[in-house]
Amino acid sequence: MINKAFIQTFGCQMNEYDSEKIIDLLKNHFAAEATLAADQADILIMNTCSIREKAQEKVFSLLGKWKKLKQKNPDILIAVGGCVASQEGDAIIKRAPYVDIVFGPQTLHKLPHLVSESKLHKKRVVDIKFYKNEKFSYLPNAIDIKPTAFVSIMEGCNKFCAFCVVPYTRGEELSRPVEDILDEIVHLTQKGVSEINLLGQNVNAYKSQLVNGKQVKFSFLLELIALIDEVKRIRFTTSHPIDFDADLINVITSDSKFGSYLHLPIQSGSNKILKAMKRGYSREYFLKIVEKLKSRNPKLSLSSDFIVGFPGETASDFEETLNVIDHVGFDHSFSFLYSPRPGTPASMLNDEVSIEEKQRRLEILQAKINSNAQRISQDMVGSVEKVLIENLSKKNKNEITGRTENNKWVNLPGDHQFIGKIIEVQITHAMSNSLRGRMALPAQERIYA
Ligand code: SAH
Ligand code: SF4
Ligand code: F3S
């Protein structure tokens, strides 16, 4: 019924993960294959994001293009999923009547069924309900394997930050059963995966229990995963400062499998703005976590999310954010201008700061973080780093590429035998977005893990 599927993904890693699962579901049900050519597909799928206005605008502009493809070939199905679908539901079909299927992040496992229903009955179908944990039990094991894999451990959010749509689009926090997570990870390692990247809107809000009733929180889940020998590295995204307890700090600084990198969103360095954002922590609380982490692992690299120009942000509030960046030395960021989202409490707030001033602040913030990143990279020149090799380099097939423990990309001469292995690399150059290096050890000793 479906031979070729084209998928366009917007938004976060959760959506990237969901898109991979969507393709795997279609492969399993229809023996379909993914195509990169939209004009050759039988189904066009859009996995949408509504975190900022710009992300949402992309949906209808791309749908406009797909409408033309459908005019040429009326048999093409158009399906819209993800966070915009979850928020808008039927309204998508009202505005774009050529859309056949609307599904949400919690109903993506039903897509094969929705496809059959739409095809057989020649009708439009919408299913954006929230089914508790049902999605996880229907997701197939990954088919295409790379050395590093995402594993979803929880979804949704109960925190309701004043600016954010996620609690409305993804629903309440739901944790996946421990056994399922461990099964998926073992399956992935059997296929050759070395690095596991645990995914969730707030991974450290993870809460579950073993069959014997023992409670499992995030730090314990990490300990269980670290026991699997074949897992060489464990990363996670995104953790929230509020749920960052002492056990979690202990676990991630006690085992080298957790590397030396943490992404911990702060959003702003001003207590006034943090309060207005309803983040639930102060600047001092955040800095305390960083201090504890760095006292146990001085090499730790930190990255963060920032929102610039939240309503009421004054020049001095912004100074406080810059001040925190200096203090922590963040070396990477996801930083954006505040975007008012319909239905969120912050969208009702008065905003007097001009767009030009906000843009100026964002540029200053990003320049500061880039200069931190340059300094950290420069300081790494000459050092020997453990690098997990992920691929052959895209630009040069005689080179390989991988990431250091503090999450920096390194390119070096090498071949496919090192893919999926951790090797020791001497860093020789710091470039603007990556490092260059060479194997640090003689041939027979190169593979560390
Ligand atoms: N749960 C994570 C973040 C998930 S959303 C946390 O709270 O730590 C990813 C990022 O999108 C947020 O950290 C925030 O920086 C950004 N974001 C969310 N809503 C936004 C909005 N309305 N305008 C601009 N950026 C936003
Ligand atoms: Fe959004 Fe806040 Fe939840 Fe993060 S914690 S997903 S920013 S509501
Ligand atoms: Fe976007 Fe939804 Fe992710 S709003 S950032 S796709 S959770």
XYZ file of C-alpha atoms and ligand atoms in Angstrom:
490
model
C 0.000 0.000 0.000
C 2.928 2.290 0.788
C 6.234 1.782 -1.023
C 8.131 4.962 -0.411
C 7.873 7.352 2.527
C 9.324 10.842 2.745
C 9.628 12.385 6.192
C 10.506 15.953 7.110
C 11.421 16.500 10.746
C 11.430 19.795 12.645
C 12.244 20.367 16.315
C 14.102 18.501 19.030
C 15.863 15.152 19.306
C 12.630 13.663 20.599
C 11.133 14.391 17.194
C 14.227 12.968 15.449
C 13.763 9.794 17.476
C 10.040 9.673 16.739
C 10.722 10.098 13.016
C 13.091 7.141 13.019
C 10.395 5.088 14.739
C 7.775 6.232 12.209
C 9.959 5.022 9.333
C 10.625 1.716 11.131
C 6.870 1.240 11.668
C 6.169 1.790 7.964
C 8.991 -0.580 7.033
C 7.529 -3.257 9.304
C 3.907 -2.836 8.249
C 4.134 -2.082 4.541
C 7.719 -3.118 3.706
C 8.047 0.544 2.744
C 11.354 2.281 2.338
C 12.407 5.821 3.200
C 13.139 8.154 0.313
C 14.855 11.534 0.264
C 12.910 12.562 -2.864
C 9.516 13.974 -1.903
C 8.235 13.770 -5.493
C 8.759 9.998 -5.551
C 6.985 9.202 -2.286
C 3.548 7.618 -1.741
C 3.329 9.301 1.630
C 4.678 12.665 2.770
C 5.020 12.934 6.525
C 5.800 16.073 8.480
C 6.914 15.744 12.103
C 6.286 19.250 13.378
C 7.505 21.487 16.218
C 5.716 24.396 17.880
C 8.338 25.532 20.393
C 8.776 28.920 18.662
C 6.686 30.776 16.111
C 9.319 30.294 13.391
C 9.150 26.518 13.777
C 5.373 26.581 13.476
C 5.435 28.819 10.384
C 7.440 26.200 8.506
C 4.505 23.792 8.663
C 2.094 25.629 6.395
C 4.768 26.856 4.015
C 5.955 23.282 3.433
C 2.361 22.036 3.206
C 1.857 24.591 0.405
C 4.646 22.869 -1.563
C 3.256 19.420 -0.869
C -0.166 20.545 -2.091
C 1.381 21.025 -5.551
C 2.819 17.477 -5.494
C -0.599 16.162 -4.584
C -2.222 18.091 -7.407
C 0.076 16.206 -9.799
C -0.493 12.864 -8.086
C -3.756 12.719 -6.073
C -2.821 9.272 -4.658
C -0.107 10.745 -2.456
C -1.018 10.728 1.236
C -0.061 13.710 3.383
C 0.321 13.119 7.132
C 1.090 15.739 9.775
C 2.370 14.655 13.201
C 4.322 16.138 16.092
C 3.675 19.053 18.408
C 1.793 21.367 16.014
C -0.516 18.471 15.151
C -1.042 17.804 18.841
C -1.956 21.426 19.500
C -4.007 22.162 16.379
C -5.667 18.802 15.569
C -8.617 19.247 13.175
C -7.657 22.880 12.569
C -4.813 21.669 10.336
C -7.277 19.981 7.994
C -9.559 23.041 8.063
C -6.676 25.221 6.908
C -5.120 22.635 4.570
C -7.933 20.303 3.397
C -5.509 18.261 1.255
C -3.957 16.823 4.449
C -5.150 13.209 4.913
C -3.849 12.263 8.367
C -3.184 14.191 11.567
C -1.490 12.290 14.391
C 0.188 13.340 17.636
C 3.444 12.426 19.381
C 1.458 9.897 21.471
C -0.302 8.285 18.500
C 2.562 7.793 16.089
C 2.452 4.038 16.705
C -1.022 4.108 15.131
C 0.193 5.621 11.873
C 0.115 2.342 9.849
C -3.503 1.855 10.968
C -4.389 5.484 10.156
C -2.791 5.075 6.709
C -4.890 1.967 5.970
C -8.044 3.662 7.217
C -7.466 6.755 5.141
C -6.628 4.743 2.012
C -9.451 2.187 2.290
C -12.223 4.590 3.203
C -10.816 7.530 1.281
C -11.304 9.800 4.251
C -9.357 12.171 6.452
C -8.415 10.856 9.873
C -7.319 12.678 13.011
C -5.992 10.981 16.149
C -4.097 13.147 18.614
C -5.227 11.526 21.867
C -2.919 10.864 24.809
C -2.805 7.122 25.500
C -0.875 6.374 28.687
C 2.363 4.569 27.828
C 0.662 2.759 24.939
C 3.055 4.261 22.409
C 6.163 2.802 24.033
C 4.817 -0.752 23.929
C 4.140 -0.565 20.189
C 7.427 0.887 19.046
C 9.561 -1.476 16.995
C 13.260 -2.092 17.633
C 15.539 0.081 15.541
C 16.359 -1.260 12.073
C 19.198 1.004 10.882
C 22.005 0.986 13.414
C 24.769 3.543 13.970
C 27.402 3.527 16.785
C 25.327 5.957 18.788
C 21.615 5.553 19.399
C 18.787 7.465 21.060
C 16.581 5.653 23.547
C 13.461 7.382 24.799
C 12.950 6.871 28.558
C 10.172 9.317 29.352
C 7.920 11.804 27.643
C 5.965 14.862 28.536
C 6.354 17.538 31.138
C 4.548 18.587 34.331
C 6.541 21.720 34.935
C 4.567 24.318 32.992
C 7.239 26.981 32.573
C 5.405 30.202 31.725
C 6.727 30.378 28.141
C 6.509 26.757 26.996
C 4.062 24.696 24.915
C 5.571 21.278 25.661
C 3.282 20.331 28.596
C 0.301 20.963 26.281
C 1.704 19.234 23.194
C 3.399 16.224 24.795
C 1.148 15.795 27.813
C 2.078 14.837 31.360
C 5.309 13.122 32.361
C 5.190 9.410 31.588
C 8.123 7.100 32.271
C 8.781 3.977 30.265
C 9.186 0.700 32.217
C 12.808 -0.052 33.234
C 12.771 -3.537 31.727
C 11.716 -2.178 28.311
C 14.488 0.398 28.357
C 17.135 -2.176 29.298
C 15.817 -4.611 26.658
C 16.044 -1.953 23.956
C 19.581 -1.040 25.018
C 20.749 -4.662 25.026
C 19.208 -5.139 21.577
C 21.044 -2.043 20.315
C 24.401 -3.136 21.743
C 23.987 -6.564 20.139
C 23.701 -4.740 16.833
C 26.896 -2.788 17.515
C 25.776 0.385 19.291
C 28.391 1.757 21.720
C 26.847 5.012 22.915
C 23.356 5.391 24.306
C 21.733 8.818 24.406
C 18.721 8.754 26.726
C 15.930 11.053 25.662
C 13.078 12.805 27.381
C 11.709 16.300 27.994
C 12.997 16.029 31.590
C 14.968 12.788 31.822
C 15.769 13.248 35.492
C 12.071 13.335 36.374
C 12.147 9.616 35.416
C 10.153 7.513 37.899
C 9.378 3.844 37.615
C 9.593 0.592 39.519
C 11.014 -2.877 39.090
C 8.693 -5.920 39.039
C 9.657 -6.504 42.699
C 8.289 -3.059 43.553
C 11.651 -1.324 44.023
C 11.442 2.339 43.021
C 13.729 3.413 40.214
C 14.685 7.059 39.811
C 16.899 8.452 37.076
C 20.242 8.032 38.883
C 19.457 4.361 39.555
C 18.409 3.798 35.956
C 21.803 5.207 34.902
C 23.586 2.815 37.258
C 21.673 -0.128 35.768
C 22.550 0.926 32.212
C 26.217 1.407 33.145
C 26.307 -2.249 34.247
C 25.851 -3.350 30.619
C 29.465 -3.964 29.514
C 28.851 -3.250 25.832
C 27.565 0.246 26.616
C 30.697 2.348 26.435
C 29.182 5.797 26.779
C 25.966 7.134 28.220
C 24.592 10.590 27.517
C 21.205 12.078 28.247
C 19.130 15.028 27.181
C 17.483 17.045 28.627
C 17.878 17.109 32.370
C 16.252 19.809 34.480
C 18.018 21.656 37.329
C 15.090 21.043 39.698
C 15.430 17.243 39.578
C 19.244 17.259 39.729
C 19.732 15.567 43.101
C 22.909 14.512 44.968
C 22.620 10.868 43.805
C 22.595 11.974 40.187
C 25.664 14.153 40.740
C 27.431 11.172 42.374
C 26.542 8.693 39.662
C 27.554 10.787 36.663
C 30.849 11.850 38.187
C 31.826 8.353 39.401
C 31.876 6.422 36.113
C 33.822 7.459 33.008
C 30.969 6.085 30.847
C 29.195 9.403 31.544
C 32.053 11.383 29.968
C 32.715 14.996 30.847
C 29.785 16.782 29.327
C 26.424 17.930 30.605
C 23.627 19.895 28.980
C 21.722 21.706 31.729
C 19.292 24.457 30.692
C 19.323 27.618 32.828
C 17.327 29.981 30.495
C 18.354 33.172 32.357
C 20.810 34.304 35.019
C 18.397 36.796 36.601
C 16.351 35.648 39.582
C 13.570 38.067 38.644
C 13.278 36.540 35.171
C 13.632 32.952 36.418
C 10.712 33.641 38.740
C 8.598 35.169 35.974
C 9.443 32.144 33.805
C 8.264 29.869 36.671
C 11.434 27.804 36.404
C 11.324 26.879 40.111
C 15.009 27.576 40.898
C 17.288 30.529 41.518
C 20.595 31.435 39.943
C 22.322 30.479 43.237
C 20.707 27.022 43.217
C 21.876 26.413 39.646
C 25.424 27.564 40.444
C 25.507 25.242 43.458
C 24.821 22.223 41.205
C 27.589 23.326 38.852
C 29.981 23.830 41.770
C 29.303 20.314 43.114
C 29.727 18.773 39.665
C 32.952 20.641 38.932
C 34.432 19.837 42.331
C 34.063 16.152 41.414
C 35.005 16.511 37.748
C 37.000 19.697 37.011
C 37.143 18.785 33.272
C 33.358 18.911 32.901
C 32.071 20.910 29.888
C 28.627 22.410 30.287
C 26.149 23.579 27.703
C 22.785 25.214 28.264
C 19.573 26.653 26.824
C 18.929 30.405 27.034
C 15.908 32.501 26.230
C 16.826 36.097 25.453
C 14.277 38.934 25.653
C 11.688 37.343 27.945
C 9.034 40.021 28.784
C 10.446 42.402 31.407
C 14.106 41.480 30.796
C 16.074 44.690 31.475
C 19.661 45.440 30.510
C 20.724 44.530 34.026
C 18.816 41.204 33.971
C 20.666 40.411 30.764
C 23.982 41.391 32.406
C 23.250 38.782 35.067
C 22.869 36.138 32.355
C 26.233 37.138 30.844
C 27.696 37.013 34.314
C 26.532 33.407 34.823
C 28.009 32.480 31.428
C 31.386 33.879 32.530
C 31.143 32.149 35.866
C 30.230 28.688 34.520
C 32.169 28.929 31.237
C 29.408 27.277 29.141
C 30.944 26.135 25.877
C 27.824 25.524 23.805
C 24.270 26.820 23.821
C 20.851 26.561 22.282
C 19.917 30.211 22.559
C 16.940 31.903 20.975
C 14.833 35.020 21.206
C 11.738 34.586 23.321
C 8.753 33.714 21.158
C 5.249 34.188 22.621
C 3.271 30.967 22.248
C -0.526 30.908 22.129
C -2.098 29.509 25.279
C 0.933 29.987 27.540
C 0.776 32.360 30.550
C 3.813 34.348 29.351
C 2.037 35.246 26.115
C -0.244 37.542 28.197
C 2.702 39.530 29.595
C 3.532 43.021 28.428
C 6.717 43.235 26.454
C 8.372 46.610 25.997
C 11.867 45.737 24.797
C 12.395 46.368 21.080
C 13.201 43.494 18.732
C 16.476 45.242 17.743
C 17.600 45.363 21.375
C 16.703 41.677 21.863
C 18.610 40.719 18.747
C 21.619 42.706 19.986
C 21.519 40.842 23.316
C 21.328 37.471 21.601
C 24.370 38.266 19.473
C 26.382 39.320 22.543
C 25.408 36.126 24.374
C 26.279 33.876 21.461
C 29.625 35.631 20.882
C 30.519 35.088 24.535
C 29.715 31.377 24.388
C 31.625 30.973 21.110
C 34.664 32.572 22.637
C 34.425 30.199 25.649
C 34.209 27.284 23.200
C 37.287 28.507 21.311
C 39.258 28.834 24.531
C 38.297 25.328 25.693
C 39.195 23.832 22.290
C 42.512 25.687 22.239
C 43.339 24.401 25.724
C 42.769 20.840 24.491
C 45.529 21.063 21.854
C 48.336 18.698 22.863
C 46.126 16.647 25.202
C 45.199 12.995 24.640
C 41.424 12.455 24.508
C 39.226 9.378 24.435
C 37.202 9.666 21.232
C 34.242 7.495 20.253
C 34.483 7.140 16.475
C 31.066 7.537 14.866
C 31.678 7.647 11.139
C 33.947 8.180 8.177
C 34.434 11.900 7.662
C 31.943 13.353 5.155
C 34.603 15.476 3.467
C 37.468 12.985 3.307
C 36.977 9.218 3.113
C 40.470 8.608 4.490
C 39.462 10.260 7.735
C 37.241 9.308 10.630
C 35.197 11.475 12.926
C 34.045 11.124 16.520
C 33.414 12.925 19.770
C 35.580 13.488 22.832
C 34.310 12.889 26.360
C 33.434 16.602 26.535
C 31.429 16.316 23.316
C 33.752 18.025 20.810
C 33.968 16.659 17.257
C 37.429 15.472 16.211
C 38.597 14.517 12.697
C 41.671 12.356 12.193
C 43.221 9.994 9.642
C 41.783 6.480 9.980
C 39.444 3.926 8.415
C 36.164 2.121 9.074
C 37.679 -0.474 11.469
C 37.557 2.176 14.223
C 33.850 3.013 13.853
C 32.052 2.302 17.131
C 35.327 2.080 19.091
C 36.799 4.441 21.637
C 40.357 5.367 20.742
C 42.964 7.650 22.269
C 43.595 10.670 20.097
C 46.189 13.396 20.445
C 44.633 16.757 19.618
C 46.767 18.713 17.142
C 44.591 21.662 16.055
C 41.534 23.574 17.260
C 39.322 24.680 14.348
C 36.239 26.908 14.721
C 33.705 24.076 15.112
C 35.833 20.987 15.588
C 39.258 19.621 16.494
C 41.887 17.778 14.484
C 44.032 15.008 15.863
C 46.023 11.832 15.271
C 46.086 8.390 16.867
C 47.989 8.682 20.103
C 49.152 5.075 20.370
C 50.971 2.496 18.214
C 48.701 0.379 15.962
C 48.230 -2.655 18.246
C 47.222 -0.535 21.279
C 44.926 1.937 19.611
C 41.531 0.664 20.650
C 40.767 1.637 24.211
C 37.254 0.169 24.444
N 12.720 20.563 29.328
C 13.855 21.327 28.992
C 13.694 22.133 27.709
C 12.854 21.633 26.580
S 12.301 22.850 25.422
C 14.107 22.269 30.155
O 13.201 22.892 30.617
O 15.188 22.382 30.633
C 13.843 23.311 24.678
C 14.180 24.770 24.808
O 13.368 25.556 23.983
C 14.007 25.377 26.186
O 15.055 25.065 27.047
C 13.937 26.856 25.882
O 15.230 27.449 25.922
C 13.398 26.891 24.446
N 12.041 27.445 24.442
C 10.916 26.891 24.920
N 9.856 27.712 24.755
C 10.338 28.829 24.146
C 9.733 30.046 23.726
N 8.439 30.279 23.904
N 10.526 30.977 23.140
C 11.856 30.753 22.949
N 12.478 29.616 23.334
C 11.732 28.657 23.927
Fe 9.040 23.354 28.711
Fe 9.695 23.994 31.191
Fe 8.786 21.568 30.631
Fe 11.202 22.294 29.834
S 10.527 22.086 31.955
S 9.657 21.219 28.614
S 10.902 24.433 29.330
S 7.644 23.462 30.496
Fe 9.339 21.143 19.369
Fe 7.706 19.464 20.480
Fe 10.323 19.069 20.619
S 7.469 21.628 20.461
S 11.130 21.119 20.609
S 9.095 19.041 18.783
S 8.821 18.623 22.197
